[in-house]
Coordinates of C-alpha atoms in Angstrom, one line a residue:
Chain A
M1 CA 0.0 0.0 0.0
D2 CA 1.6 3.3 -1.1
E3 CA 0.7 6.4 0.7
L4 CA 2.1 9.9 0.2
T5 CA 1.8 13.1 2.2
F6 CA -0.3 15.8 0.6
A7 CA -0.3 19.6 0.9
A8 CA -2.6 22.3 -0.6
R9 CA -2.9 26.0 0.0
A10 CA -6.0 27.5 1.5
A11 CA -7.3 30.8 0.2
N12 CA -5.4 32.6 3.0
G13 CA -2.2 30.9 2.2
N14 CA -2.3 28.4 5.1
I15 CA -1.2 24.9 4.3
L16 CA -3.8 22.1 4.4
R17 CA -2.3 18.7 4.9
G18 CA -3.5 15.2 4.1
I19 CA -2.5 11.7 3.0
V20 CA -3.1 10.2 -0.5
T21 CA -3.4 6.5 -0.8
L22 CA -2.4 5.4 -4.3
P23 CA -4.5 2.9 -6.2
E24 CA -3.2 -0.6 -6.4
Q25 CA -4.1 -0.6 -10.1
A26 CA -5.3 2.5 -11.8
G27 CA -8.1 2.1 -14.4
E28 CA -8.5 3.8 -17.7
R29 CA -10.0 6.8 -16.1
R30 CA -8.2 8.2 -13.1
R31 CA -10.7 8.3 -10.3
G32 CA -10.3 10.2 -7.0
L33 CA -12.0 9.9 -3.6
L34 CA -12.0 12.8 -1.2
I35 CA -12.6 11.6 2.4
L36 CA -13.8 14.3 4.9
G37 CA -13.5 13.4 8.5
A38 CA -15.8 14.3 11.3
G39 CA -15.9 17.9 12.5
V40 CA -12.9 19.0 14.4
N41 CA -11.3 15.6 14.7
P42 CA -8.1 14.5 12.9
R43 CA -8.5 13.2 9.4
Y44 CA -8.0 9.6 10.2
A45 CA -11.4 9.7 12.0
W46 CA -13.0 7.5 14.6
H47 CA -11.2 4.2 14.9
R48 CA -9.3 5.0 11.6
F49 CA -12.5 5.0 9.6
S50 CA -11.0 7.3 6.9
V51 CA -7.9 5.2 6.7
K52 CA -9.9 2.0 6.2
M53 CA -12.0 3.7 3.5
A54 CA -9.0 5.1 1.8
R55 CA -7.3 1.7 1.6
L56 CA -10.4 0.0 0.4
A57 CA -10.8 2.7 -2.3
A58 CA -7.2 2.1 -3.4
K59 CA -8.0 -1.6 -3.9
R60 CA -10.9 -0.4 -6.1
G61 CA -8.6 1.7 -8.2
F62 CA -9.1 5.1 -6.6
H63 CA -6.6 7.7 -5.5
A64 CA -8.0 8.5 -2.0
L65 CA -7.3 11.7 -0.2
R66 CA -8.0 12.2 3.5
M67 CA -7.3 15.8 4.6
D68 CA -7.6 18.2 7.5
P69 CA -9.2 21.6 7.1
Q70 CA -7.6 24.6 8.8
G71 CA -7.2 24.5 12.5
V72 CA -7.6 20.7 12.7
G73 CA -5.2 17.8 12.6
D74 CA -2.0 18.7 10.9
S75 CA -3.2 21.7 8.9
D76 CA -2.1 25.2 9.6
G77 CA -4.3 27.9 11.0
V78 CA -6.7 28.3 13.9
I79 CA -10.5 28.2 14.1
E80 CA -11.2 31.8 15.2
D81 CA -14.2 33.6 16.7
I82 CA -15.6 30.5 18.4
D83 CA -15.7 30.0 22.1
P84 CA -13.3 27.1 22.6
T85 CA -15.3 25.8 25.6
A86 CA -18.4 25.4 23.5
L87 CA -18.1 22.3 21.4
E88 CA -21.7 22.7 20.1
A89 CA -20.7 26.1 18.6
F90 CA -17.9 24.4 16.7
H91 CA -20.2 21.7 15.4
E92 CA -22.7 24.3 14.3
A93 CA -20.0 26.2 12.5
V94 CA -19.1 23.1 10.6
Q95 CA -22.8 22.4 9.9
T96 CA -23.1 25.8 8.3
G97 CA -20.1 25.5 6.0
L98 CA -17.0 26.4 8.0
F99 CA -14.8 24.0 6.1
V100 CA -16.2 24.1 2.6
N101 CA -13.7 26.5 1.1
D102 CA -10.7 24.6 2.6
C103 CA -12.0 21.3 1.2
R104 CA -12.5 23.0 -2.2
A105 CA -8.9 24.1 -2.2
G106 CA -7.8 20.6 -1.3
L107 CA -10.0 19.1 -4.0
T108 CA -8.6 21.5 -6.6
Q109 CA -5.0 20.5 -5.7
F110 CA -5.9 16.8 -5.6
I111 CA -7.4 16.9 -9.1
A112 CA -4.5 18.8 -10.5
E113 CA -1.7 16.9 -8.8
Y114 CA -3.1 13.5 -9.8
S115 CA -4.7 14.4 -13.1
L116 CA -8.0 13.0 -12.0
D117 CA -10.8 12.5 -14.5
E118 CA -13.6 12.2 -11.9
V119 CA -14.0 12.5 -8.1
A120 CA -16.3 11.0 -5.5
V121 CA -16.7 12.3 -2.0
A122 CA -17.3 10.5 1.3
G123 CA -17.9 12.3 4.5
L124 CA -18.4 11.3 8.1
C125 CA -20.7 13.3 10.4
G126 CA -19.7 17.0 9.9
G127 CA -17.6 15.9 7.0
A128 CA -20.7 14.5 5.3
L129 CA -22.3 18.0 5.5
T130 CA -19.1 19.6 4.2
G131 CA -19.1 17.0 1.4
L132 CA -22.7 17.8 0.5
F133 CA -22.2 21.5 0.5
L134 CA -19.1 21.0 -1.7
A135 CA -20.8 18.6 -4.1
A136 CA -23.7 21.1 -4.6
S137 CA -21.4 23.7 -6.1
E138 CA -18.7 21.5 -7.6
P139 CA -19.3 20.1 -11.1
R140 CA -16.3 18.0 -10.6
I141 CA -18.1 15.8 -8.0
S142 CA -20.7 13.4 -9.2
T143 CA -21.3 11.1 -6.3
L144 CA -21.4 11.4 -2.5
A145 CA -21.4 9.0 0.5
F146 CA -23.1 10.9 3.3
I147 CA -22.3 8.9 6.5
A148 CA -23.9 9.7 9.8
G149 CA -24.3 13.3 8.9
P150 CA -26.5 15.5 11.1
V151 CA -29.2 17.3 9.2
H152 CA -30.4 19.3 12.2
L153 CA -28.2 21.8 14.2
S154 CA -26.3 20.5 17.1
L155 CA -27.4 23.3 19.4
L156 CA -30.8 21.6 19.5
D157 CA -29.3 18.5 21.0
A158 CA -27.6 20.5 23.7
A159 CA -31.0 21.8 24.9
L160 CA -32.5 18.4 25.5
P161 CA -32.4 16.2 28.7
F162 CA -31.3 13.4 26.4
Q163 CA -31.4 12.7 22.7
P164 CA -34.6 11.1 21.4
A165 CA -32.5 8.6 19.4
F166 CA -31.7 6.9 22.8
E167 CA -35.3 6.5 23.8
R168 CA -35.0 2.7 23.7
S169 CA -32.1 2.6 26.2
E170 CA -33.8 5.2 28.4
T171 CA -36.9 3.2 28.5
A172 CA -35.0 0.0 29.3
L173 CA -33.2 1.9 32.1
Y174 CA -36.4 3.1 33.7
L175 CA -38.2 -0.3 33.2
G176 CA -35.3 -1.8 35.0
K177 CA -35.9 0.5 38.0
L178 CA -39.6 -0.5 38.4
S179 CA -38.6 -3.2 40.8
D180 CA -36.1 -1.1 42.7
P181 CA -37.6 0.3 45.9
R182 CA -34.8 2.9 46.1
A183 CA -35.8 4.2 42.7
W184 CA -39.4 4.6 43.8
W185 CA -38.2 6.4 46.9
R186 CA -36.3 8.9 44.8
L187 CA -39.3 9.4 42.6
L188 CA -41.6 10.1 45.4
S189 CA -39.3 12.2 47.4
G190 CA -38.4 14.7 44.7
Q191 CA -34.9 13.3 44.0
S192 CA -35.5 12.0 40.5
D193 CA -34.6 13.7 37.3
Y194 CA -38.2 14.6 36.4
R195 CA -37.3 16.6 33.3
R196 CA -35.8 13.4 31.9
I197 CA -38.8 11.3 32.8
F198 CA -41.3 13.7 31.4
F199 CA -39.4 14.0 28.2
L200 CA -39.3 10.3 27.8
M201 CA -43.1 10.1 28.3
K202 CA -43.5 12.9 25.8
I203 CA -41.5 10.9 23.2
W204 CA -43.8 7.9 23.8
I205 CA -46.9 10.0 23.3
Y206 CA -45.7 11.8 20.2
R207 CA -44.5 8.5 18.7
F208 CA -47.8 6.8 19.4
F209 CA -49.7 9.5 17.5
G210 CA -47.1 9.6 14.7
R211 CA -46.1 13.1 15.5
E212 CA -42.5 12.6 16.5
H213 CA -41.3 15.2 14.0
K214 CA -43.2 17.7 16.0
L215 CA -41.6 16.7 19.3
L216 CA -39.1 19.5 19.5
D217 CA -41.1 22.3 18.0
S218 CA -41.4 24.0 21.3
V219 CA -37.6 23.9 22.0
K220 CA -35.9 27.1 21.4
T221 CA -32.2 27.4 20.6
I222 CA -30.0 30.4 20.1
R223 CA -28.1 30.0 16.9
T224 CA -24.5 31.1 16.9
A225 CA -23.8 30.0 13.3
V226 CA -20.6 31.0 11.8
A227 CA -21.0 30.5 8.1
I228 CA -18.9 31.4 5.2
D229 CA -20.1 34.3 3.0
E230 CA -21.8 32.4 0.3
Y231 CA -23.9 30.5 2.8
K232 CA -24.9 33.6 4.8
Q233 CA -28.3 34.0 3.4
A234 CA -30.6 35.4 6.0
D235 CA -33.7 34.1 4.2
M236 CA -32.5 30.5 4.8
W237 CA -33.3 30.8 8.4
A238 CA -36.8 31.8 7.6
M239 CA -37.5 28.6 5.7
S240 CA -39.8 26.3 7.6
D241 CA -40.1 23.3 5.5
N242 CA -41.3 20.6 7.8
S243 CA -39.3 21.7 10.8
R244 CA -37.7 24.8 12.2
H245 CA -34.8 22.7 13.4
L246 CA -33.7 21.3 10.0
N247 CA -30.5 22.9 8.9
P248 CA -31.8 24.8 5.9
Y249 CA -28.5 24.5 4.1
V250 CA -28.9 20.8 3.9
P251 CA -32.0 20.7 1.6
Q252 CA -30.7 23.6 -0.3
A253 CA -27.4 21.7 -1.1
F254 CA -29.1 18.4 -1.6
I255 CA -31.6 19.8 -4.1
A256 CA -28.9 21.6 -6.0
F257 CA -26.8 18.4 -6.2
M258 CA -29.8 16.3 -7.3
E259 CA -30.7 18.9 -9.9
R260 CA -27.2 18.5 -11.3
G261 CA -27.7 14.8 -11.5
G262 CA -25.6 13.8 -8.5
D263 CA -25.9 10.5 -6.7
V264 CA -26.1 10.2 -2.9
L265 CA -25.7 7.2 -0.6
F266 CA -27.0 8.0 2.9
I267 CA -25.6 5.6 5.5
N268 CA -27.2 6.1 8.9
A269 CA -26.7 4.4 12.3
E270 CA -29.8 3.3 14.1
M271 CA -28.8 4.5 17.6
D272 CA -27.8 8.0 16.5
Q273 CA -29.3 11.4 17.0
A274 CA -28.2 12.3 13.5
T275 CA -30.5 9.5 12.2
W276 CA -33.4 10.6 14.3
G277 CA -33.1 14.1 12.8
F278 CA -32.8 12.6 9.3
R279 CA -35.9 10.4 9.8
N280 CA -38.0 13.2 11.3
Y281 CA -36.9 16.4 9.6
F282 CA -35.3 15.6 6.2
A283 CA -36.6 12.3 4.8
P284 CA -40.4 12.9 5.0
T285 CA -40.1 16.1 2.9
Y286 CA -37.1 15.5 0.6
L287 CA -37.0 11.7 0.2
D288 CA -40.7 10.8 0.1
G289 CA -40.7 10.2 -3.6
S290 CA -42.7 13.2 -4.5
R291 CA -39.9 15.1 -6.1
N292 CA -38.6 14.3 -9.5
Y293 CA -34.8 14.5 -9.0
R294 CA -32.4 14.2 -11.9
G295 CA -30.0 12.4 -9.6
T296 CA -30.5 9.3 -7.5
Y297 CA -30.2 8.6 -3.8
D298 CA -30.3 5.5 -1.6
V299 CA -30.7 5.3 2.2
V300 CA -29.4 2.6 4.4
E301 CA -29.8 2.4 8.2
I302 CA -27.4 0.1 10.0
K303 CA -29.2 -1.6 12.9
K304 CA -27.6 -1.6 16.3
A305 CA -25.0 0.9 15.3
N306 CA -24.0 4.0 17.1
H307 CA -22.8 7.3 15.6
I308 CA -19.3 6.1 15.1
F309 CA -20.1 2.6 14.0
S310 CA -17.9 1.2 16.7
S311 CA -19.0 -2.4 16.8
Q312 CA -17.3 -4.9 14.6
E313 CA -20.6 -5.8 12.9
A314 CA -21.5 -2.2 12.2
Q315 CA -18.0 -1.6 10.7
E316 CA -18.3 -4.6 8.5
Q317 CA -21.7 -3.6 7.2
V318 CA -20.6 0.0 6.5
M319 CA -17.5 -1.2 4.7
A320 CA -19.5 -3.6 2.6
L321 CA -21.9 -0.8 1.6
F322 CA -19.0 1.6 1.0
D323 CA -17.3 -1.0 -1.2
N324 CA -20.4 -1.5 -3.3
W325 CA -20.8 2.2 -3.6
L326 CA -17.2 2.5 -4.8
I327 CA -17.7 -0.1 -7.5
N328 CA -20.6 2.0 -8.9
A329 CA -19.2 5.4 -8.3
C330 CA -18.2 7.7 -11.1
K331 CA -19.4 5.2 -13.6
S332 CA -21.4 7.7 -15.6
R333 CA -20.1 10.5 -16.3
R334 CA -21.5 13.7 -15.3
C335 CA -18.2 14.6 -13.8
A336 CA -16.6 17.7 -15.2
C337 CA -13.1 17.5 -13.9
Chain B
M1 CA 8.0 42.9 20.8
S2 CA 9.3 39.3 20.5
T3 CA 8.6 37.3 17.4
E4 CA 8.5 33.6 17.4
P5 CA 10.9 31.9 15.0
Q6 CA 9.8 30.4 11.8
L7 CA 9.7 26.6 11.7
N8 CA 11.0 24.1 9.2
E9 CA 8.5 21.2 9.1
Q10 CA 8.4 17.9 7.3
F11 CA 5.6 15.4 7.1
F12 CA 6.7 11.9 6.1
F13 CA 6.8 8.2 6.7
F14 CA 9.7 6.3 8.2
P15 CA 10.2 2.6 8.5
S16 CA 9.8 0.6 11.7
G17 CA 9.9 -3.1 11.3
C18 CA 7.8 -3.9 8.3
L19 CA 5.6 -0.8 8.8
D20 CA 5.8 2.8 7.7
L21 CA 5.0 5.2 10.5
Y22 CA 3.5 8.6 9.7
A23 CA 5.5 11.3 11.4
S24 CA 6.3 15.0 11.4
I25 CA 9.4 16.8 12.4
H26 CA 9.4 20.4 13.6
E27 CA 12.4 22.6 14.2
P28 CA 13.3 26.3 14.1
A29 CA 14.4 27.5 10.7
G30 CA 18.1 28.3 10.3
M31 CA 19.2 26.9 13.6
K32 CA 21.0 23.7 14.5
C33 CA 19.2 22.1 17.4
E34 CA 21.3 20.5 20.2
T35 CA 18.4 18.6 21.6
G36 CA 16.0 16.3 19.8
V37 CA 12.7 15.5 21.4
V38 CA 10.5 12.5 20.6
L39 CA 6.9 12.8 21.4
C40 CA 5.4 9.4 22.4
G41 CA 1.7 9.7 22.3
P42 CA -1.1 8.2 24.3
F43 CA -3.3 5.2 23.6
V44 CA -5.6 5.5 20.5
T45 CA -8.7 6.5 22.3
E46 CA -6.9 9.4 24.0
A47 CA -4.7 10.3 21.0
F48 CA -7.8 11.0 18.9
K49 CA -9.2 13.5 21.5
V50 CA -5.9 15.4 22.1
Y51 CA -4.4 15.3 18.6
R52 CA -4.4 19.0 18.0
I53 CA -3.1 19.8 21.4
L54 CA -0.1 17.6 20.9
F55 CA 0.5 18.9 17.4
N56 CA 0.5 22.5 18.8
L57 CA 2.8 21.4 21.6
C58 CA 5.3 20.1 19.1
R59 CA 5.3 23.5 17.4
Y60 CA 5.5 25.3 20.7
V61 CA 8.5 23.3 21.8
A62 CA 10.2 23.6 18.4
K63 CA 9.9 27.4 18.5
R64 CA 11.8 27.3 21.7
G65 CA 14.8 25.8 20.1
Y66 CA 14.2 22.0 19.9
Q67 CA 13.9 19.5 17.1
V68 CA 10.7 17.7 17.8
L69 CA 9.6 14.4 16.2
R70 CA 6.0 13.2 16.5
F71 CA 4.7 10.0 15.1
D72 CA 1.8 7.6 15.0
Y73 CA 2.5 4.1 16.3
G74 CA 2.1 1.2 13.8
G75 CA -1.6 0.3 13.3
T76 CA -2.8 3.7 14.6
G77 CA -3.4 7.1 13.2
D78 CA -2.1 7.4 9.6
S79 CA 0.6 4.8 10.0
S80 CA 0.5 1.6 8.1
G81 CA -0.5 -1.7 9.7
L82 CA -3.5 -2.9 11.5
F83 CA -4.4 -2.0 15.1
E84 CA -5.1 -5.5 16.0
E85 CA -1.6 -6.6 15.0
A86 CA 0.1 -4.0 17.2
N87 CA 1.4 -5.3 20.5
V88 CA 3.9 -4.5 23.3
A89 CA 6.9 -5.4 21.1
T90 CA 5.8 -3.4 18.1
Y91 CA 4.9 -0.3 20.1
T92 CA 8.3 -0.5 21.8
Q93 CA 10.1 -1.0 18.5
N94 CA 8.4 2.0 17.1
V95 CA 9.7 4.2 19.9
V96 CA 13.2 2.7 19.5
D97 CA 13.2 3.5 15.8
A98 CA 11.9 7.0 16.4
V99 CA 14.6 7.7 18.9
E100 CA 17.2 6.4 16.5
L101 CA 15.9 8.6 13.8
V102 CA 16.5 11.6 15.9
N103 CA 19.9 10.3 16.8
R104 CA 20.7 10.0 13.1
Y105 CA 19.7 13.7 12.7
G106 CA 22.6 14.5 14.9
A107 CA 21.1 15.6 18.2
K108 CA 23.6 15.9 21.0
K109 CA 20.9 15.3 23.6
V110 CA 17.7 13.2 23.1
V111 CA 14.6 13.5 25.3
I112 CA 11.4 11.5 25.1
L113 CA 8.2 13.3 26.0
A114 CA 6.0 10.4 26.9
C115 CA 2.2 11.0 27.3
R116 CA 0.1 8.6 29.2
L117 CA 0.5 5.1 27.9
G118 CA 3.5 6.3 25.9
A119 CA 5.3 6.0 29.2
V120 CA 5.2 2.2 29.1
W121 CA 6.7 2.1 25.6
S122 CA 9.2 4.7 26.4
L123 CA 10.5 3.0 29.5
L124 CA 10.8 -0.3 27.6
A125 CA 12.5 1.4 24.7
A126 CA 14.9 3.1 27.1
S127 CA 16.1 -0.3 28.2
N128 CA 16.7 -1.5 24.7
P129 CA 20.3 -1.9 23.7
S130 CA 19.6 -0.6 20.2
V131 CA 19.1 2.8 21.5
T132 CA 22.4 4.6 21.0
R133 CA 21.5 7.7 23.0
L134 CA 18.7 8.8 25.3
D135 CA 19.2 11.3 28.0
R136 CA 15.9 11.9 29.6
I137 CA 12.3 10.7 29.7
V138 CA 9.6 13.2 30.6
L139 CA 6.6 11.3 31.8
W140 CA 3.4 13.3 31.5
D141 CA 0.4 11.9 33.4
P142 CA 2.0 8.4 32.9
V143 CA 0.2 5.1 32.8
L144 CA 2.5 2.5 34.2
D145 CA 0.1 -0.5 34.7
L146 CA -0.9 -1.6 31.2
K147 CA -3.2 -4.3 32.4
A148 CA -5.2 -2.0 34.7
Y149 CA -5.3 0.6 32.0
L150 CA -6.8 -1.7 29.4
Y151 CA -9.3 -3.0 32.0
N152 CA -10.3 0.6 32.5
Q153 CA -10.7 1.2 28.8
L154 CA -13.3 -1.6 28.7
R155 CA -15.7 0.9 30.2
G156 CA -16.1 2.2 26.7
N157 CA -17.6 -1.1 25.7
L158 CA -20.0 -1.0 28.7
S159 CA -21.2 2.5 27.6
E160 CA -22.0 1.1 24.2
Q161 CA -23.9 -1.8 25.7
T162 CA -26.0 0.8 27.6
I163 CA -26.8 2.6 24.4
Y164 CA -27.9 -0.6 22.7
Y165 CA -29.6 -2.5 25.5
G166 CA -30.3 0.1 28.2
K167 CA -28.1 -1.8 30.6
V168 CA -24.8 -3.7 30.8
I169 CA -25.1 -7.2 29.5
E170 CA -21.5 -8.2 29.9
N171 CA -19.4 -6.6 32.7
R172 CA -15.7 -6.1 32.3
D173 CA -14.7 -9.4 33.9
R174 CA -16.8 -11.2 31.3
L175 CA -15.3 -9.1 28.5
V176 CA -11.8 -10.1 29.8
E177 CA -12.9 -13.7 29.7
R178 CA -13.9 -13.3 26.1
I179 CA -10.7 -11.6 25.2
L180 CA -8.6 -14.4 26.8
S181 CA -10.7 -17.0 25.0
G182 CA -9.5 -15.5 21.7
E183 CA -12.4 -13.2 20.8
T184 CA -11.7 -9.5 20.2
V185 CA -13.6 -7.0 22.2
N186 CA -14.2 -3.5 20.8
V187 CA -13.4 -0.3 22.6
A188 CA -14.5 2.8 20.7
G189 CA -14.1 0.7 17.5
Y190 CA -10.7 -0.6 18.2
P191 CA -10.4 -4.4 18.7
I192 CA -8.6 -5.5 21.8
T193 CA -7.0 -8.8 21.1
R194 CA -5.9 -11.7 23.2
T195 CA -2.3 -11.3 22.3
F196 CA -2.2 -7.7 23.4
F197 CA -4.1 -8.3 26.6
E198 CA -2.0 -11.3 27.6
Q199 CA 1.1 -9.3 27.0
A200 CA -0.4 -6.6 29.2
C201 CA -1.1 -9.1 31.9
Q202 CA 2.4 -10.5 31.8
L203 CA 4.3 -7.3 31.5
S204 CA 6.4 -6.4 34.4
L205 CA 7.8 -3.0 33.7
F206 CA 10.2 -2.9 36.6
K207 CA 12.2 -5.9 35.6
Y208 CA 13.6 -3.5 32.9
S209 CA 14.5 -0.9 35.4
V210 CA 18.1 -1.8 36.0
S211 CA 19.0 -1.3 32.4
L212 CA 17.3 2.1 32.0
K213 CA 19.8 4.6 30.5
A214 CA 17.9 7.8 30.9
N215 CA 17.0 10.2 33.7
I216 CA 13.3 10.6 34.5
S217 CA 11.1 13.7 35.0
L218 CA 7.5 13.6 36.0
V219 CA 4.7 16.0 35.1
L220 CA 1.3 15.6 36.6
R221 CA -2.0 17.5 36.4
D222 CA -2.6 19.6 39.5
D223 CA -5.7 17.5 40.3
V224 CA -3.7 14.3 40.9
G225 CA -3.8 13.8 44.6
S226 CA -0.9 13.1 47.0
T227 CA -1.6 9.4 47.3
R228 CA -1.4 8.7 43.6
T229 CA 1.6 11.0 43.3
S230 CA 3.4 9.2 46.1
A231 CA 2.7 5.8 44.4
L232 CA 4.0 7.1 41.1
V233 CA 7.1 8.5 42.7
E234 CA 7.7 5.2 44.5
S235 CA 7.3 3.3 41.2
L236 CA 9.7 5.5 39.4
R237 CA 12.4 5.1 42.1
S238 CA 12.7 1.6 40.8
F239 CA 14.0 3.1 37.6
D240 CA 15.9 6.0 39.1
P241 CA 16.8 5.7 42.8
S242 CA 17.5 9.4 43.0
F243 CA 14.0 10.3 41.9
H244 CA 11.9 12.1 44.5
V245 CA 8.7 14.1 44.9
G246 CA 10.7 17.4 44.5
R247 CA 11.2 16.5 40.8
V248 CA 7.5 16.4 40.1
R249 CA 6.2 19.3 38.1
R250 CA 2.5 20.3 38.1
V251 CA 0.3 21.5 35.2
P252 CA -3.2 22.9 35.4
A253 CA -5.9 20.5 34.4
E254 CA -6.8 22.6 31.3
F255 CA -8.0 19.7 29.3
D256 CA -9.0 16.1 29.8
W257 CA -7.2 13.2 28.1
E258 CA -10.5 11.2 27.6
I259 CA -13.3 13.7 27.3
S260 CA -13.7 16.6 24.9
K261 CA -15.1 19.4 26.9
G262 CA -14.5 22.0 24.2
Y263 CA -12.1 22.6 21.5
M264 CA -9.1 23.4 23.6
T265 CA -6.0 23.4 21.4
N266 CA -3.4 25.7 23.1
P267 CA -3.1 25.2 26.9
V268 CA -0.1 27.5 27.0
R269 CA 0.6 27.0 30.7
V270 CA 0.9 23.3 30.2
F271 CA 3.1 23.8 27.2
D272 CA 5.5 26.1 29.2
T273 CA 5.9 23.4 31.9
M274 CA 6.7 20.8 29.2
V275 CA 9.4 23.0 27.9
E276 CA 10.8 23.4 31.4
A277 CA 10.8 19.7 31.9
I278 CA 12.5 19.1 28.6
A279 CA 15.2 21.7 29.3
A280 CA 15.9 20.5 32.9
E281 CA 19.4 19.1 33.6

């Protein structure tokens, strides 16, 4: 396996660094895969997910780049104007396009340096959003793997007693306490976490009546989005398609990519708040079959998987899906590298 | 107004055994450094959380006149190899090869800055006859009991069971049974193998103590209590009989090795203490 270090210049002159895994056998067309890691974590991602994807892609004949945007991993620069103690603010900044320009600079260098004919993008979590935003405006990208990407804004999750995606484990926890006299004593003596209990009951009720997508409508969050210029559209925040908590840049980018004929594979984890948001805020409106997209999409949910697909079974399933996606990626065409 | 020196930096792979380790070297431009520093990072789960802090630390130390080498152990980070194939011997060899790389660069003095579990590999490497020169090991919040550390790491698996099932189905003792029977058990996505766990159980760090070539410094967070500090000092006296509590430096607990409380990347007070520890005679 041959791997080389990679460097590109961001718009402000800072160096963006990464690793390129060279294909074991290059095909007639030179294909590239850009892998974008999760948020503010180093490019190799959770349990070396990006490394495994890169090496699998190399076996399939791709040049695979995993890179760090500015202020992350090995790249130069700092992430400014965000309170370093507030991780949610960082997440929201990524979710509103913080790293798009850096990844575009990396993509441009990648294509030029390796003379690529076509490029696919795979993104994890925040990297999935960056990849989607990039794909929407980049004719050089034809296909995207959107893995565990959150379609709602992280500040929402911070306002909740627990994430609704974990309702099953919360229910199991409280059911387990039914036979515990100490738990009953705490409940009756004002020592329990009532906010948590009432929220759990609220989830049951909303779910029973098929209104789970309305569960959080009354939750207010203060947005502190730090978005790059081209995404600073005040009107976006006024959009209220299906839910006020949906990140409006997501449907905007998705529709643009679909209109261009792009293909998207959504890979979600069952036990993940990102998936809960996807199911309740995004899929019912944009993936309900009512829109005639030029491009195609596929949605797969991995059962008993958490946000980082840490179990052996989940990793194997994701890698199998990813491998299949690679085999079919860039097969048509509509790339304009 | 003082200006910090520019740095020369290289990002590359170097061989260690049959693997290629990803590394970076940072040194002040236009200056021949007398001292080379090798950063031996923590275990994978912690390394992921503190990556940017350690990267910035390397630059910070380099700007103060040192050549600093940072690398990913085989099977971790961006290095080649598989995590499940890494073991005590390979981690130790990686450190030996990193130290020898710095020696080949011509350092007159070589210091290891060992973070957390990096302490184990560093102490083992320091006793290795292949190491031609090593003057000091700075141990930062060291982990010295590998078996206890891995047992503790299994909590990650318990947390995942809670997410899936609402409760713990298999406790840590049961997970250890499974590991020792030949199954792998995942911690944050990394498979803990029988080979590695058995080596951890059998490792007795102190039998290497008599052949240790380097002096030792200790840096601890200021929230580490006196009991733990005394225990560590006592353990380290096996390696260096002159070691005493007066040689312990304290740093503020500005970040956590295991939990991301924010995006802290530049704990400068911590960095200053590291520079002092590296520079100490």
